[in-house]
CSV table of C-alpha atoms and ligand atoms in Angstrom, one decimal:
chain,number,residue,atom,x,y,z
U,1,MET,CA,-1.5,-56.8,56.0
U,2,ALA,CA,0.3,-58.5,53.1
U,3,THR,CA,1.3,-62.1,53.5
U,4,GLU,CA,4.3,-64.0,52.2
U,5,THR,CA,4.5,-67.7,51.7
U,6,CYS,CA,7.2,-69.8,50.1
U,7,THR,CA,8.6,-73.3,50.0
U,8,GLN,CA,11.8,-74.0,51.7
U,9,ALA,CA,13.1,-76.2,48.8
U,10,TYR,CA,13.3,-73.0,46.6
U,11,GLY,CA,16.5,-72.2,48.4
U,12,GLU,CA,18.1,-75.5,47.5
U,13,PRO,CA,20.1,-75.8,44.2
U,14,SER,CA,19.1,-79.5,43.9
U,15,TYR,CA,15.5,-78.6,43.8
U,16,TRP,CA,16.1,-76.4,40.8
U,17,ASP,CA,18.3,-78.9,39.0
U,18,ASN,CA,15.5,-81.5,39.4
U,19,ARG,CA,12.8,-79.1,38.3
U,20,TYR,CA,14.7,-78.0,35.2
U,21,SER,CA,15.5,-81.6,34.3
U,22,ASN,CA,11.8,-82.4,34.3
U,23,GLU,CA,10.4,-79.3,32.6
U,24,SER,CA,10.8,-77.9,29.2
U,25,GLY,CA,11.4,-74.2,28.6
U,26,PRO,CA,11.0,-71.3,28.2
U,27,PHE,CA,12.0,-70.7,31.8
U,28,ASP,CA,10.5,-67.3,32.4
U,29,TRP,CA,9.0,-66.6,35.8
U,30,TYR,CA,6.6,-64.0,37.1
U,31,GLN,CA,6.5,-61.8,34.0
U,32,LYS,CA,7.5,-62.2,30.4
U,33,TYR,CA,10.1,-59.8,29.2
U,34,HIS,CA,7.8,-57.8,26.9
U,35,SER,CA,5.6,-56.8,29.9
U,36,LEU,CA,8.6,-55.4,31.8
U,37,ALA,CA,10.4,-54.0,28.7
U,38,PRO,CA,9.1,-50.4,29.0
U,39,LEU,CA,10.4,-50.2,32.6
U,40,ILE,CA,13.7,-51.8,31.7
U,41,ASN,CA,14.1,-49.4,28.8
U,42,LEU,CA,13.5,-46.5,31.2
U,43,TYR,CA,16.3,-47.4,33.6
U,44,VAL,CA,18.8,-49.4,31.4
U,45,SER,CA,20.4,-48.3,28.2
U,46,ARG,CA,20.7,-50.8,25.4
U,47,HIS,CA,24.5,-50.6,25.3
U,48,HIS,CA,24.8,-51.1,29.0
U,49,ARG,CA,26.5,-54.2,30.4
U,50,ILE,CA,23.8,-56.2,32.2
U,51,LEU,CA,24.0,-59.0,34.7
U,52,ALA,CA,20.8,-61.0,34.7
U,53,VAL,CA,20.1,-63.2,37.7
U,54,ALA,CA,17.1,-63.9,35.6
U,55,PHE,CA,16.7,-65.3,32.1
U,56,SER,CA,16.5,-62.4,29.9
U,57,GLU,CA,14.9,-64.1,26.9
U,58,GLY,CA,13.6,-61.3,24.7
U,59,MET,CA,16.3,-58.7,25.7
U,60,VAL,CA,18.4,-59.2,22.6
U,61,ASP,CA,15.3,-58.8,20.3
U,62,ASP,CA,14.8,-55.5,22.2
U,63,GLY,CA,18.3,-54.3,21.2
U,64,TYR,CA,20.3,-55.1,24.4
U,65,GLU,CA,23.9,-55.9,23.4
U,66,ASP,CA,25.6,-57.4,26.4
U,67,VAL,CA,23.7,-59.5,28.9
U,68,VAL,CA,25.4,-62.0,31.2
U,69,ASN,CA,23.0,-64.5,32.8
U,70,VAL,CA,23.8,-66.5,35.9
U,71,ASP,CA,22.1,-69.2,37.7
U,72,ILE,CA,23.2,-71.9,40.2
U,73,SER,CA,21.5,-74.7,38.2
U,74,SER,CA,23.9,-76.3,35.7
U,75,VAL,CA,20.9,-78.0,34.1
U,76,VAL,CA,19.3,-74.7,33.1
U,77,ILE,CA,22.5,-72.9,32.2
U,78,GLU,CA,23.5,-75.7,29.8
U,79,ALA,CA,20.0,-75.7,28.3
U,80,MET,CA,20.2,-71.9,27.7
U,81,GLN,CA,23.7,-72.1,26.4
U,82,LYS,CA,22.5,-74.5,23.8
U,83,LYS,CA,19.3,-72.6,23.0
U,84,TYR,CA,21.1,-69.3,22.5
U,85,CYS,CA,24.5,-70.4,21.1
U,86,ASN,CA,23.9,-68.2,18.0
U,87,LEU,CA,23.4,-65.1,20.1
U,88,PRO,CA,26.8,-63.7,21.2
U,89,GLN,CA,25.0,-60.9,23.1
U,90,LEU,CA,23.8,-63.4,25.6
U,91,LYS,CA,26.2,-65.3,27.9
U,92,TYR,CA,25.3,-68.0,30.4
U,93,VAL,CA,27.5,-68.8,33.4
U,94,ARG,CA,26.8,-71.2,36.2
U,95,MET,CA,27.3,-69.2,39.4
U,96,ASP,CA,26.1,-68.8,43.0
U,97,VAL,CA,24.9,-65.2,43.4
U,98,ARG,CA,26.3,-65.3,47.0
U,99,ASP,CA,29.8,-65.4,45.6
U,100,MET,CA,30.2,-63.7,42.2
U,101,SER,CA,34.0,-63.2,42.7
U,102,GLU,CA,34.5,-64.1,39.0
U,103,PHE,CA,33.1,-60.7,38.2
U,104,GLU,CA,35.1,-57.6,38.9
U,105,THR,CA,33.9,-54.9,41.3
U,106,CYS,CA,31.9,-52.1,39.5
U,107,SER,CA,31.6,-54.1,36.3
U,108,PHE,CA,27.9,-53.9,35.4
U,109,HIS,CA,25.6,-51.0,34.8
U,110,ALA,CA,22.5,-53.0,35.8
U,111,VAL,CA,21.6,-56.2,37.6
U,112,LEU,CA,18.2,-57.7,36.9
U,113,ASP,CA,16.6,-60.1,39.3
U,114,LYS,CA,13.4,-62.0,38.7
U,115,GLY,CA,12.7,-64.5,41.5
U,116,THR,CA,16.3,-65.3,42.6
U,117,LEU,CA,16.3,-63.2,45.8
U,118,ASP,CA,12.9,-64.6,46.5
U,119,SER,CA,14.2,-68.1,46.2
U,120,LEU,CA,17.1,-67.5,48.6
U,121,LEU,CA,14.6,-66.0,51.1
U,122,CYS,CA,12.8,-69.4,51.1
U,123,GLY,CA,15.7,-71.6,52.1
U,124,ASN,CA,17.7,-72.2,55.2
U,125,ASN,CA,19.7,-69.2,56.5
U,126,SER,CA,17.5,-67.1,54.3
U,127,ARG,CA,18.4,-63.8,55.8
U,128,GLU,CA,22.1,-64.4,55.7
U,129,ASN,CA,22.0,-65.8,52.1
U,130,ALA,CA,19.9,-62.8,50.9
U,131,THR,CA,22.3,-60.4,52.5
U,132,ARG,CA,25.3,-62.0,50.9
U,133,MET,CA,23.6,-61.9,47.5
U,134,LEU,CA,22.7,-58.2,47.9
U,135,GLU,CA,26.3,-57.3,49.0
U,136,GLU,CA,27.6,-59.1,45.9
U,137,VAL,CA,25.0,-57.3,43.7
U,138,TRP,CA,26.1,-53.9,45.2
U,139,ARG,CA,29.8,-54.8,44.6
U,140,VAL,CA,29.5,-55.7,41.0
U,141,LEU,CA,27.4,-52.6,40.1
U,142,LYS,CA,29.0,-49.5,38.8
U,143,GLU,CA,28.3,-46.2,40.5
U,144,ASN,CA,24.8,-45.1,39.8
U,145,GLY,CA,24.1,-48.6,38.5
U,146,VAL,CA,20.7,-50.1,39.2
U,147,TYR,CA,19.5,-53.3,40.8
U,148,ILE,CA,16.1,-54.1,39.4
U,149,LEU,CA,14.3,-56.6,41.6
U,150,VAL,CA,11.0,-58.2,40.3
U,151,THR,CA,9.5,-60.0,43.2
U,152,TYR,CA,6.2,-61.0,44.9
U,153,GLY,CA,7.6,-59.5,48.1
U,154,ALA,CA,5.6,-56.6,49.4
U,155,PRO,CA,7.4,-53.6,50.9
U,156,THR,CA,6.8,-54.9,54.4
U,157,TYR,CA,9.0,-57.9,53.6
U,158,ARG,CA,11.5,-56.4,51.2
U,159,LEU,CA,12.2,-52.8,52.0
U,160,SER,CA,14.1,-53.2,55.3
U,161,LEU,CA,16.3,-55.8,53.7
U,162,LEU,CA,17.0,-53.8,50.6
U,163,LYS,CA,17.7,-50.6,52.7
U,164,ARG,CA,20.5,-52.3,54.5
U,165,THR,CA,22.5,-52.2,51.2
U,166,PHE,CA,20.8,-49.6,49.0
U,167,SER,CA,19.8,-46.1,50.2
U,168,LEU,CA,18.1,-45.0,47.0
U,169,ILE,CA,15.0,-47.2,46.3
U,170,LYS,CA,12.0,-46.6,44.0
U,171,LEU,CA,9.0,-48.9,43.8
U,172,HIS,CA,6.9,-49.8,40.7
U,173,VAL,CA,4.1,-52.3,40.5
U,174,ILE,CA,2.7,-54.4,37.7
U,175,ASP,CA,-0.4,-56.5,37.5
U,176,LYS,CA,0.4,-60.2,38.0
U,177,PHE,CA,-1.5,-61.3,34.9
U,178,VAL,CA,-0.6,-59.1,32.0
U,179,LEU,CA,-2.7,-60.3,29.1
U,180,GLU,CA,-1.1,-60.5,25.6
U,181,LYS,CA,-3.9,-58.5,24.0
U,182,ARG,CA,-5.7,-56.6,26.8
U,183,THR,CA,-8.5,-54.3,26.1
U,184,ASP,CA,-9.0,-52.8,29.6
U,185,PRO,CA,-6.3,-50.4,30.8
U,186,PRO,CA,-3.8,-51.8,33.3
U,187,LYS,CA,-4.7,-51.1,36.9
U,188,TRP,CA,-1.2,-49.7,37.7
U,189,ASP,CA,0.9,-47.4,35.6
U,190,LEU,CA,4.1,-49.4,35.3
U,191,LEU,CA,6.3,-46.4,34.5
U,192,LYS,CA,5.1,-44.3,37.5
U,193,PRO,CA,6.9,-45.0,40.8
U,194,VAL,CA,4.6,-45.6,43.7
U,195,PRO,CA,5.4,-43.0,46.5
U,196,PHE,CA,6.4,-44.3,49.9
U,197,ASP,CA,8.3,-43.2,53.0
U,198,ASN,CA,9.7,-45.0,56.1
U,199,ASP,CA,6.2,-46.0,57.1
U,200,VAL,CA,4.9,-48.4,54.5
U,201,ARG,CA,1.5,-48.9,56.0
U,202,PRO,CA,-0.2,-46.1,53.9
U,203,LEU,CA,1.4,-47.6,50.8
U,204,GLU,CA,0.1,-51.1,51.6
U,205,THR,CA,-3.4,-49.6,52.3
U,206,MET,CA,-3.3,-47.9,48.9
U,207,LEU,CA,-2.3,-51.2,47.2
U,208,GLY,CA,-5.0,-53.1,49.1
U,209,GLN,CA,-4.8,-56.5,50.8
U,210,ASN,CA,-2.8,-59.1,49.0
U,211,PRO,CA,-3.0,-57.2,45.6
U,212,ASP,CA,-2.5,-59.2,42.4
U,213,VAL,CA,0.7,-57.4,41.6
U,214,HIS,CA,4.4,-58.0,41.3
U,215,TYR,CA,6.6,-55.4,43.0
U,216,ILE,CA,9.6,-54.0,41.1
U,217,TYR,CA,12.2,-52.3,43.3
U,218,ILE,CA,14.7,-50.1,41.6
U,219,CYS,CA,17.7,-49.8,43.9
U,220,THR,CA,20.5,-47.4,42.8
U,221,LYS,CA,24.1,-47.7,43.9
U,222,ASP,CA,24.5,-44.0,44.6
U,223,SER,CA,28.0,-42.5,44.3
U,224,ILE,CA,28.1,-41.0,47.8
U,225,GLN,CA,27.6,-44.4,49.3
U,226,SER,CA,30.3,-45.9,47.1
U,227,VAL,CA,32.8,-43.2,47.9
U,228,ILE,CA,32.3,-43.6,51.6
U,229,ALA,CA,32.5,-47.4,51.4
U,230,GLU,CA,35.7,-47.3,49.3
U,231,ASP,CA,37.5,-44.4,51.0
U,232,CYS,CA,36.9,-45.7,54.5
U,233,SER,CA,37.3,-49.4,53.6
U,234,LEU,CA,34.2,-50.0,55.5
U,235,LYS,CA,33.4,-53.5,56.7
U,236,THR,CA,30.0,-54.9,55.7
U,237,ASP,CA,28.0,-53.9,58.8
U,238,GLN,CA,29.6,-50.5,58.9
U,239,LYS,CA,28.5,-50.0,55.4
U,240,TYR,CA,25.0,-50.8,56.5
U,241,ASP,CA,25.1,-48.0,59.0
U,242,VAL,CA,25.8,-45.6,56.2
U,243,ALA,CA,23.2,-47.1,53.9
U,244,VAL,CA,20.3,-47.2,56.3
U,245,GLU,CA,18.4,-43.9,56.3
T,301,LIG,C1,11.9,-68.5,40.6
T,301,LIG,S1,13.3,-69.0,39.6
T,301,LIG,C2,13.6,-67.6,38.6
T,301,LIG,C3,14.3,-68.0,37.3
T,301,LIG,C4,14.8,-66.8,36.5
T,301,LIG,N1,15.6,-65.9,37.4
T,301,LIG,C5,13.7,-66.0,35.8
T,301,LIG,O1,13.9,-65.0,35.4
T,301,LIG,O2,12.6,-66.5,35.4
T,301,LIG,C6,14.6,-68.9,40.8
T,301,LIG,C7,16.0,-69.2,40.2
T,301,LIG,O3,17.0,-68.9,41.2
T,301,LIG,C8,18.0,-69.8,41.0
T,301,LIG,N2,18.9,-69.8,42.2
T,301,LIG,C9,18.5,-70.3,43.5
T,301,LIG,N3,19.5,-70.1,44.3
T,301,LIG,C10,20.5,-69.5,43.6
T,301,LIG,C11,21.9,-69.1,43.9
T,301,LIG,N4,22.4,-69.2,45.2
T,301,LIG,N5,22.6,-68.5,43.0
T,301,LIG,C12,22.1,-68.4,41.7
T,301,LIG,N6,20.9,-68.8,41.3
T,301,LIG,C13,20.1,-69.3,42.3
T,301,LIG,C14,17.3,-71.1,40.7
T,301,LIG,O4,18.2,-72.1,40.1
T,301,LIG,C15,16.2,-70.6,39.8
T,301,LIG,O5,16.5,-70.7,38.4
């Protein structure tokens, strides 16, 4: 059985302000961009408008043209604004992902998340905060847009939460420690989704106990779901009834 541990402080904005005040960049968690790039390229076109609740250092070098980065910590947002002031393709905005009302509905082709949902799941009212974030992600995505979540959360801990909002979900895995110049082949094929169904136990058996991987969930805002939600003006929990398989 996979286990999940986290520190409650990760859910507190003041924790991140303090941490960023005392650390120098680059602030890139879990995986460097170049390790994830082949997968991002697979799902996100370079001219798409992207919302990064992650710091997408490296994306502009890879040809992405319009990336809006958000974070609740003003310390890190100011540091990144300064660092990338010469790159108009990158914008940095201080924002709470639980309320992204500054952004219009259906305004991004893709949302990238590396560690932010995980942080919210560590704090007080974690479930409620995570749900609010996912509702906002779903709202700002265009139809057929993708939410790409890079996380340490195994399917046991993430799938039921994601399925409340997204009905189409694929899973990829990547070794936690991707070496710059590796000689051995990676254990997992990043570009090949890992099959799973409602019962995730066979999947977790296949991955092994506490595997050294990060999980990457590709959640699509499918058009049928959007039409039903808009046409019927569904309330949040009614929308969940539609979204859950
Ligand atoms: C593990 S770090 C990941 C940093 C970054 N996303 C990356 O790609 O490396 C978690 C980030 O979530 C941010 N965060 C925590 N709660 C947030 C919230 N409610 N809204 C926006 N960002 C939040 C923290 O400030 C922190 O930068």
